[in-house]
Coordinates of C-alpha atoms and ligand atoms in Angstrom, one line a residue:
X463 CA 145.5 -49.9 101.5
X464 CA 149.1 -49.2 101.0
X465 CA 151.5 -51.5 99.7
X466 CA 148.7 -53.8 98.5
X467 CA 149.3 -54.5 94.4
X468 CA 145.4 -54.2 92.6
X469 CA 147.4 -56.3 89.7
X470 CA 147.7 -59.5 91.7
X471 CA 146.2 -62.3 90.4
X472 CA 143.2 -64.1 92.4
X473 CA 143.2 -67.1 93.9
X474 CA 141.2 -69.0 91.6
X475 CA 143.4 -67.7 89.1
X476 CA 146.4 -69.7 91.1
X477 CA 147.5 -72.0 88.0
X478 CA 146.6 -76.0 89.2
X479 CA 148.3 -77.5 85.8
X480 CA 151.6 -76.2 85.1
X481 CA 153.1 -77.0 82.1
X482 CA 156.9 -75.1 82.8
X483 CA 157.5 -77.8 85.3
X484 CA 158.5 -79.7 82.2
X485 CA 160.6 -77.7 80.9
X486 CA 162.4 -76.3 84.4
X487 CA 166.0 -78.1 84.0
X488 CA 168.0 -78.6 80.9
X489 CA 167.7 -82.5 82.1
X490 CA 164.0 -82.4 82.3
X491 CA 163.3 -81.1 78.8
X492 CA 165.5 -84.1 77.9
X493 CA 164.0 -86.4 79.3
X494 CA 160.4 -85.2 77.5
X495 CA 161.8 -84.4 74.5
X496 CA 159.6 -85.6 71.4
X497 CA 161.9 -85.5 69.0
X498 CA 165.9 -86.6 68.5
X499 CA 167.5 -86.5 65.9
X500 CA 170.0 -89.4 65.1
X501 CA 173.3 -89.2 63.4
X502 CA 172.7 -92.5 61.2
X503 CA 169.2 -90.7 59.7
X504 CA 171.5 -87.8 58.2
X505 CA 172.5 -88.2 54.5
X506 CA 175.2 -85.7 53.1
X507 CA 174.9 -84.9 49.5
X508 CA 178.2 -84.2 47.7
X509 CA 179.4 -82.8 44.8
X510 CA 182.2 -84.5 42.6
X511 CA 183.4 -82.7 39.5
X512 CA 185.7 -83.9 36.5
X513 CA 189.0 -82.2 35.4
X514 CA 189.9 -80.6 38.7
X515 CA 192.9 -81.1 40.7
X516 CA 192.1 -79.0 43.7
X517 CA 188.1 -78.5 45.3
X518 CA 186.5 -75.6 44.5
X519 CA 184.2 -73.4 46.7
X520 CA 181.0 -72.7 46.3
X521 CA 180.0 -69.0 46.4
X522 CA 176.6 -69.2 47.5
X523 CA 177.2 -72.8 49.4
X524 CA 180.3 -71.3 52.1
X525 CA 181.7 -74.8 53.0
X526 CA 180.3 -76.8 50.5
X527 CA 183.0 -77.5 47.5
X528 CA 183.0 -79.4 44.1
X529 CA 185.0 -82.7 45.2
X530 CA 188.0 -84.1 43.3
X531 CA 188.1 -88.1 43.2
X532 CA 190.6 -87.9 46.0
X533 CA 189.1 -85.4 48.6
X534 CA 185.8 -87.0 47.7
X535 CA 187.0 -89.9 49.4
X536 CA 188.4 -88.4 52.3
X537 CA 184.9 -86.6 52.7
X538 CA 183.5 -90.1 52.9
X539 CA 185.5 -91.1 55.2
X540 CA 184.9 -88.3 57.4
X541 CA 181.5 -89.2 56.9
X542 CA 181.6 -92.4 57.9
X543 CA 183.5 -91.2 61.3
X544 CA 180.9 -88.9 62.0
X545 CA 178.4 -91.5 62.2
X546 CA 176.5 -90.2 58.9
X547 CA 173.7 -92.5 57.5
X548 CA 174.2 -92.2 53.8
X549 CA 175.9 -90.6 50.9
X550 CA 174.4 -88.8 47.9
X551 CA 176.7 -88.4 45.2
X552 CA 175.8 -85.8 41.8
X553 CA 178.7 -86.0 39.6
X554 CA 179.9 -82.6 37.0
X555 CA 181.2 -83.8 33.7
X556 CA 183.3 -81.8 32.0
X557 CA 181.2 -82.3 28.9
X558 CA 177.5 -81.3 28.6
X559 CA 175.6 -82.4 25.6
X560 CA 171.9 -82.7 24.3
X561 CA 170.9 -86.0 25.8
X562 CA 173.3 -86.1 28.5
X563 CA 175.6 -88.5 27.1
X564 CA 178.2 -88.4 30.5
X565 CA 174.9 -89.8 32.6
X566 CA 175.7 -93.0 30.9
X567 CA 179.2 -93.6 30.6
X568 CA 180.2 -96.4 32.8
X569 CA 183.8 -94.4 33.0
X570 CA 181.5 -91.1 34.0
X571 CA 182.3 -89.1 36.8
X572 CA 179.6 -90.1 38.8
X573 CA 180.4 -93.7 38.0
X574 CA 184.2 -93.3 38.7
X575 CA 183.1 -91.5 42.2
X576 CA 180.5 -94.6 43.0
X577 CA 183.4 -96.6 42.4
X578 CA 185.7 -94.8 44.7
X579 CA 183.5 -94.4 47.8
X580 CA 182.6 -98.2 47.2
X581 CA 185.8 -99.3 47.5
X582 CA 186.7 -97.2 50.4
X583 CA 184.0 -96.9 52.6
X584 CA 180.8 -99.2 50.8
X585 CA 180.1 -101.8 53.6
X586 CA 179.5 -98.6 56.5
X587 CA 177.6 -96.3 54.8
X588 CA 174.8 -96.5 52.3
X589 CA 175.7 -94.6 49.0
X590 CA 173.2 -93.6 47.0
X591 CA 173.5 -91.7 43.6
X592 CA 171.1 -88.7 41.1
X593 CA 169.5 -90.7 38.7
X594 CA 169.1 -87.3 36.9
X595 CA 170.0 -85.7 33.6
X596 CA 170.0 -82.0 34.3
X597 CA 173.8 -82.1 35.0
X598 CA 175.0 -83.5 32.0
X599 CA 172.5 -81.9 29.7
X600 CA 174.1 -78.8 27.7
X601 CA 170.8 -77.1 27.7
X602 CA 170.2 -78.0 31.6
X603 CA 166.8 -80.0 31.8
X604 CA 166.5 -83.1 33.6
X605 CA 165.4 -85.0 30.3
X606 CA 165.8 -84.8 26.7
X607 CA 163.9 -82.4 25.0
X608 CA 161.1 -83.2 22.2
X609 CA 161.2 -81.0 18.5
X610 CA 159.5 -78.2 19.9
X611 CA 162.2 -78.0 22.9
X612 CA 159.7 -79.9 25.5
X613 CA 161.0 -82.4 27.9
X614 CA 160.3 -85.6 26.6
X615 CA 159.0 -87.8 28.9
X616 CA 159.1 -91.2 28.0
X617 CA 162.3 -90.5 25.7
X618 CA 164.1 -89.5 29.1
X619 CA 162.7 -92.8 30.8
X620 CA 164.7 -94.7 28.3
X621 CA 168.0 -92.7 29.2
X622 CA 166.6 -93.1 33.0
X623 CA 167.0 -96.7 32.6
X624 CA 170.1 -97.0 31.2
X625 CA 171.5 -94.3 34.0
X626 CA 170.1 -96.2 36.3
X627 CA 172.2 -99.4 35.4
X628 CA 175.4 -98.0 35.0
X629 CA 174.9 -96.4 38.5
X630 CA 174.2 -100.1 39.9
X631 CA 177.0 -101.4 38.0
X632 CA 179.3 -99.1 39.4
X633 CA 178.3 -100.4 42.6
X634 CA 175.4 -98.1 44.2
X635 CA 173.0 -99.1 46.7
X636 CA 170.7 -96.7 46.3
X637 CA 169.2 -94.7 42.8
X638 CA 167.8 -91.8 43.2
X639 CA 165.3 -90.6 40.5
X640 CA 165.1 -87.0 41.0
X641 CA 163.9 -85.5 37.4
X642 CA 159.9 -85.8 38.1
X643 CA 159.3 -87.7 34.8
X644 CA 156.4 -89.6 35.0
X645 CA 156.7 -93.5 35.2
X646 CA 160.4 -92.9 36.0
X647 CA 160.5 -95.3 39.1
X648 CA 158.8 -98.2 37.4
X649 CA 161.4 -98.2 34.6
X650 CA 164.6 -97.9 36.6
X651 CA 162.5 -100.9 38.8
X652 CA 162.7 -102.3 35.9
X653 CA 165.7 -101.8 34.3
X654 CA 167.5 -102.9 37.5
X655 CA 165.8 -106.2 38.2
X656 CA 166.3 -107.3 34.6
X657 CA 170.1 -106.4 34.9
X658 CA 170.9 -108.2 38.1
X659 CA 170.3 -105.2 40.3
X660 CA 167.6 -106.4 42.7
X661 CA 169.1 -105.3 45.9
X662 CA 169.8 -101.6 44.5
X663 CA 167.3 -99.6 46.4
X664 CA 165.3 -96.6 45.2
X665 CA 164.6 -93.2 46.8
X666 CA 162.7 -91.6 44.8
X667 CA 162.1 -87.7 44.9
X668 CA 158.5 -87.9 45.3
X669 CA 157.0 -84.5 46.1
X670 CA 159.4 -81.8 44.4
X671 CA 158.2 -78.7 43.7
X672 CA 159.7 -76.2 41.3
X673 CA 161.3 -73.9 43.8
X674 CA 163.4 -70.6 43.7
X675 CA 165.2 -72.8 47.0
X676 CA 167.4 -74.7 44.6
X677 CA 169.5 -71.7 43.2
X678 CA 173.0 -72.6 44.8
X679 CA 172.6 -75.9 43.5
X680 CA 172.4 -74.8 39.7
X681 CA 175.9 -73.0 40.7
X682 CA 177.3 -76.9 42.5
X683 CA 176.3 -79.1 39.4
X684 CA 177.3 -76.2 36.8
X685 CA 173.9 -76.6 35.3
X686 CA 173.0 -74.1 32.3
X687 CA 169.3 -74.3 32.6
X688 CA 168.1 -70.8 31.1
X689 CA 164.2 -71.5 31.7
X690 CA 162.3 -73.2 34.2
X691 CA 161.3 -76.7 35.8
X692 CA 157.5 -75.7 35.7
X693 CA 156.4 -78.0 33.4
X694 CA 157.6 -81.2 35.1
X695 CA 158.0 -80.2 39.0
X696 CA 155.5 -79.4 40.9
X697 CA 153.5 -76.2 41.7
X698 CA 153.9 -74.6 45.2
X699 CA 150.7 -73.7 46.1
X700 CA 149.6 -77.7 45.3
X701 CA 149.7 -80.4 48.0
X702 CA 147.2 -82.7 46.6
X703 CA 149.3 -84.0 43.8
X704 CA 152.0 -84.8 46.5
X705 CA 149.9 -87.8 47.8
X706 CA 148.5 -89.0 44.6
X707 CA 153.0 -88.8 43.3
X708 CA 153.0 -90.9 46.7
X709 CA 151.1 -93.3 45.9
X710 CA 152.4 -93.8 42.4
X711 CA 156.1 -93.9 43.3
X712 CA 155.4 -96.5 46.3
X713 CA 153.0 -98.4 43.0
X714 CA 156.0 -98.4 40.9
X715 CA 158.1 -100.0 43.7
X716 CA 159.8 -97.2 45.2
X717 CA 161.4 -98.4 48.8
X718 CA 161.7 -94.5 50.3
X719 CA 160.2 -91.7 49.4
X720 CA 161.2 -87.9 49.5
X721 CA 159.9 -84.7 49.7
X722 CA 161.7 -81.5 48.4
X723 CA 162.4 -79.1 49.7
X724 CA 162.0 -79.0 53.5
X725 CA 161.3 -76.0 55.7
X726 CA 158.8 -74.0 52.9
X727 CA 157.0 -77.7 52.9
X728 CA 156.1 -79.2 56.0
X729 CA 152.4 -79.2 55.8
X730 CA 153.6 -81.6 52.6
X731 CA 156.0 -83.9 54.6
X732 CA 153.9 -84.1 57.5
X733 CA 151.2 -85.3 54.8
X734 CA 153.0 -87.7 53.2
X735 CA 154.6 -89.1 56.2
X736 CA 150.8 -90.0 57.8
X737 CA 150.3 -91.5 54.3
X738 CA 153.6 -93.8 53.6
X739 CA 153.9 -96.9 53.9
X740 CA 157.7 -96.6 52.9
X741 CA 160.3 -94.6 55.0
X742 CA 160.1 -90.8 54.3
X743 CA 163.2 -88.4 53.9
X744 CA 163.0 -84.7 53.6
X745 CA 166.0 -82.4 51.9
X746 CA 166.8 -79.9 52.9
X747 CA 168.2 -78.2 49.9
X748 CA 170.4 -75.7 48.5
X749 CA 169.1 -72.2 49.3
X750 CA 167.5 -73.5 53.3
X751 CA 171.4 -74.0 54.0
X752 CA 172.4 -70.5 52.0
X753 CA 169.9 -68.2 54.0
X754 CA 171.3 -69.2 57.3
X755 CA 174.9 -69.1 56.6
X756 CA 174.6 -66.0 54.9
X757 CA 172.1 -64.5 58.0
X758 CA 175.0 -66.2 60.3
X759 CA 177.7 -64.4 58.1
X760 CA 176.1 -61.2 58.9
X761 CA 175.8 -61.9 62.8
X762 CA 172.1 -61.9 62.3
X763 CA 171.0 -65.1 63.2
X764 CA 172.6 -67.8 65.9
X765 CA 174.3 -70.5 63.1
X766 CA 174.4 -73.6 65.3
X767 CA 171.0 -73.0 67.0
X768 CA 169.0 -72.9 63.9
X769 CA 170.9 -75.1 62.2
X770 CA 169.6 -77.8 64.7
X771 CA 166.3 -76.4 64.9
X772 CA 165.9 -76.2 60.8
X773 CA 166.7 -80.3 61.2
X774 CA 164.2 -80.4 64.6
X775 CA 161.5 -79.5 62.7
X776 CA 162.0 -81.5 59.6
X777 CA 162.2 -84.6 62.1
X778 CA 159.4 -83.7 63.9
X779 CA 157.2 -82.7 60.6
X780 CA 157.5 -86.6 59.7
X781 CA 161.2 -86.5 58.1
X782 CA 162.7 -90.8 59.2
X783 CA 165.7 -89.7 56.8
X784 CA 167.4 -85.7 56.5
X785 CA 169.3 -84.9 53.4
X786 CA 171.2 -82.0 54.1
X787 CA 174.4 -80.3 53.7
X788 CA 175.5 -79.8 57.2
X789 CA 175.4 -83.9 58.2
X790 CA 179.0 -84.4 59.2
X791 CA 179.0 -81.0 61.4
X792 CA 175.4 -81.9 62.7
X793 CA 176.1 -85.6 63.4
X794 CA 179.5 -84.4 65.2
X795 CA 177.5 -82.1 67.7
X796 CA 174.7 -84.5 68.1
X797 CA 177.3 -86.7 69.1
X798 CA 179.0 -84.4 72.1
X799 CA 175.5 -83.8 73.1
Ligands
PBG909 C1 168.0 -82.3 40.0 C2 168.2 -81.9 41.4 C3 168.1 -80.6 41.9 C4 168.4 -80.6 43.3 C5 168.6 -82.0 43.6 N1 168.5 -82.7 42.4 C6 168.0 -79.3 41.2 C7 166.7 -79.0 40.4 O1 165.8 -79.8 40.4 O2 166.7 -78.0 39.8 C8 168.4 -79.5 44.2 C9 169.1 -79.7 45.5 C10 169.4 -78.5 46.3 O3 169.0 -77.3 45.9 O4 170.1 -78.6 47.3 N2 169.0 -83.3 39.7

């Protein structure tokens, strides 16, 4: 029996359904593909500090910089080219303080910014602000703290409210409660509506966990937080509390809803998205864009292909709306195809 080859398969074994035909040409995975990702669904978040004349570089964040006024503006403009849906702007006072005090000046920084990308580019993107103390706070929680050095809850719902205004007055379309206080969408609902703000939308960070994924962003906003988040974000290991903070933000009239961060939390987002009856967005935060440019720095890991498929599978999971610091450069390659 020479030449014969015992290892070849059977005849019955002859495969009748053949999934590879679909994915034989580069134009026939195309034309099946279940999941695109759009340009205009991207939101960039950006920095914008006080007191500087020049950007400055983020150390863990390579090509993401603390803004000036004027180079934020260009970025938005950029944006705005690129095809980018949205803009989310945190501003860094110069001065930190106890309750937060910059959160709530209408000549803040984050006001001054909302102001600036208003003027220049308002009517072609959607700009959206942090509604969100932890920046301006000298002791770096999102609220004010209590006696015994608790957050405060419904003491930081008051400031909420007034941030939440100034923000709108400055021109906004979009607040975006991120602190995780409870009752915090109803009031800046509130707050708005009574001040002449009913078209300012909210996005409210819905299911954020208290993750170890949000280091490079303490180092963007220049936050001093010594402790932890525990006790007002969420725990990892829980996802039934995501749908019950769903259904309490879309109660308290929140129009999209967010969940934070991405890639560690799928199962989450793909919950939430089955459950919404408002748009979903997923961020992808801080530390999911410092592991792959670092592993990219080092050669170890192809940049552009997972970038794409870190944003794939956010889509995919349920994400309608992707928050994430690589939207200009993602939108621009989408665009070449
Ligand atoms: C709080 C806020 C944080 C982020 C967005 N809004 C930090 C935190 O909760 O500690 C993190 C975003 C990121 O890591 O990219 N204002």
């Amino acid at each position: 029996m020479a030449g014969e080859n015992k290892w070849a398969i059977r005849p019955e074994e002859t495969p009748v359904i053949r999934p590879r035909r679909l994915r034989s040409t580069a134009a026939m995975r195309r034309l099946v593909a279940e999941t695109r990702l759009h340009p205009a669904e991207l939101i960039l978040p950006v920095f914008v500090r006080e007191g500087i004349s020049e950007p400055v570089p983020l150390a863990a964040m390579p090509g993401v910089v603390q803004h000036t006024r004027d180079t934020l503006k260009a970025a938005a403009v950029e944006a705005v080219e690129a095809g980018v849906g949205g803009l989310m702007i945190y501003g860094v006072p110069e001065v930190q303080d106890a309750a937060g005090s910059e959160g709530t000046n209408p000549d803040g920084i984050l006001q001054q910014a909302i102001r600036d990308v208003i003027a220049e580019v308002g009517d072609e993107i959607v700009v959206m602000s942090d509604l969100c103390l932890d920046e301006y706070t000298d002791h770096g929680h999102c609220g004010v703290l209590a006696e015994d050095g608790s957050v405060d809850n419904d003491a930081t719902l008051a400031r909420y409210a007034e941030m939440a205004v100034v923000q709108a007055d400055a021109g906004v379309h979009v607040v975006a409660p991120s602190g995780m206080m409870d009752g915090q969408v109803r009031v800046a609902r509130r707050a708005l509506d009574e001040h002449g703000h009913t078209d300012v939308a909210i996005l409210a960070y819905t299911a954020k966990y208290a993750s170890a994924f949000y280091g490079p962003f303490r180092e963007a906003v220049g936050s001093s937080l010594k402790g932890d988040r525990k006790a007002y974000q969420q725990d990892p290991g829980n996802a039934r509390e995501a749908l019950r903070e769903l259904e309490l933000d879309v109660a308290e009239g929140a129009d999209l809803v967010m969940v934070k961060p991405g890639m560690v939390y799928l199962d989450i987002l793909s919950a939430v998205a089955e459950a919404s009856p408002v748009p979903v967005s997923a961020y992808q935060v801080s530390g999911e864009y410092a592991m792959i440019e670092a592993a990219a720095a080092n050669g170890w890991i192809d940049r552009d292909r997972a970038i794409m498929e870190a944003l794939t599978a956010l889509r995919r999971a349920g994400a309608e709306q992707i928050l994430t610091y690589w939207a200009v450069e993602a939108a621009r390659n989408l665009r070449q195809g």
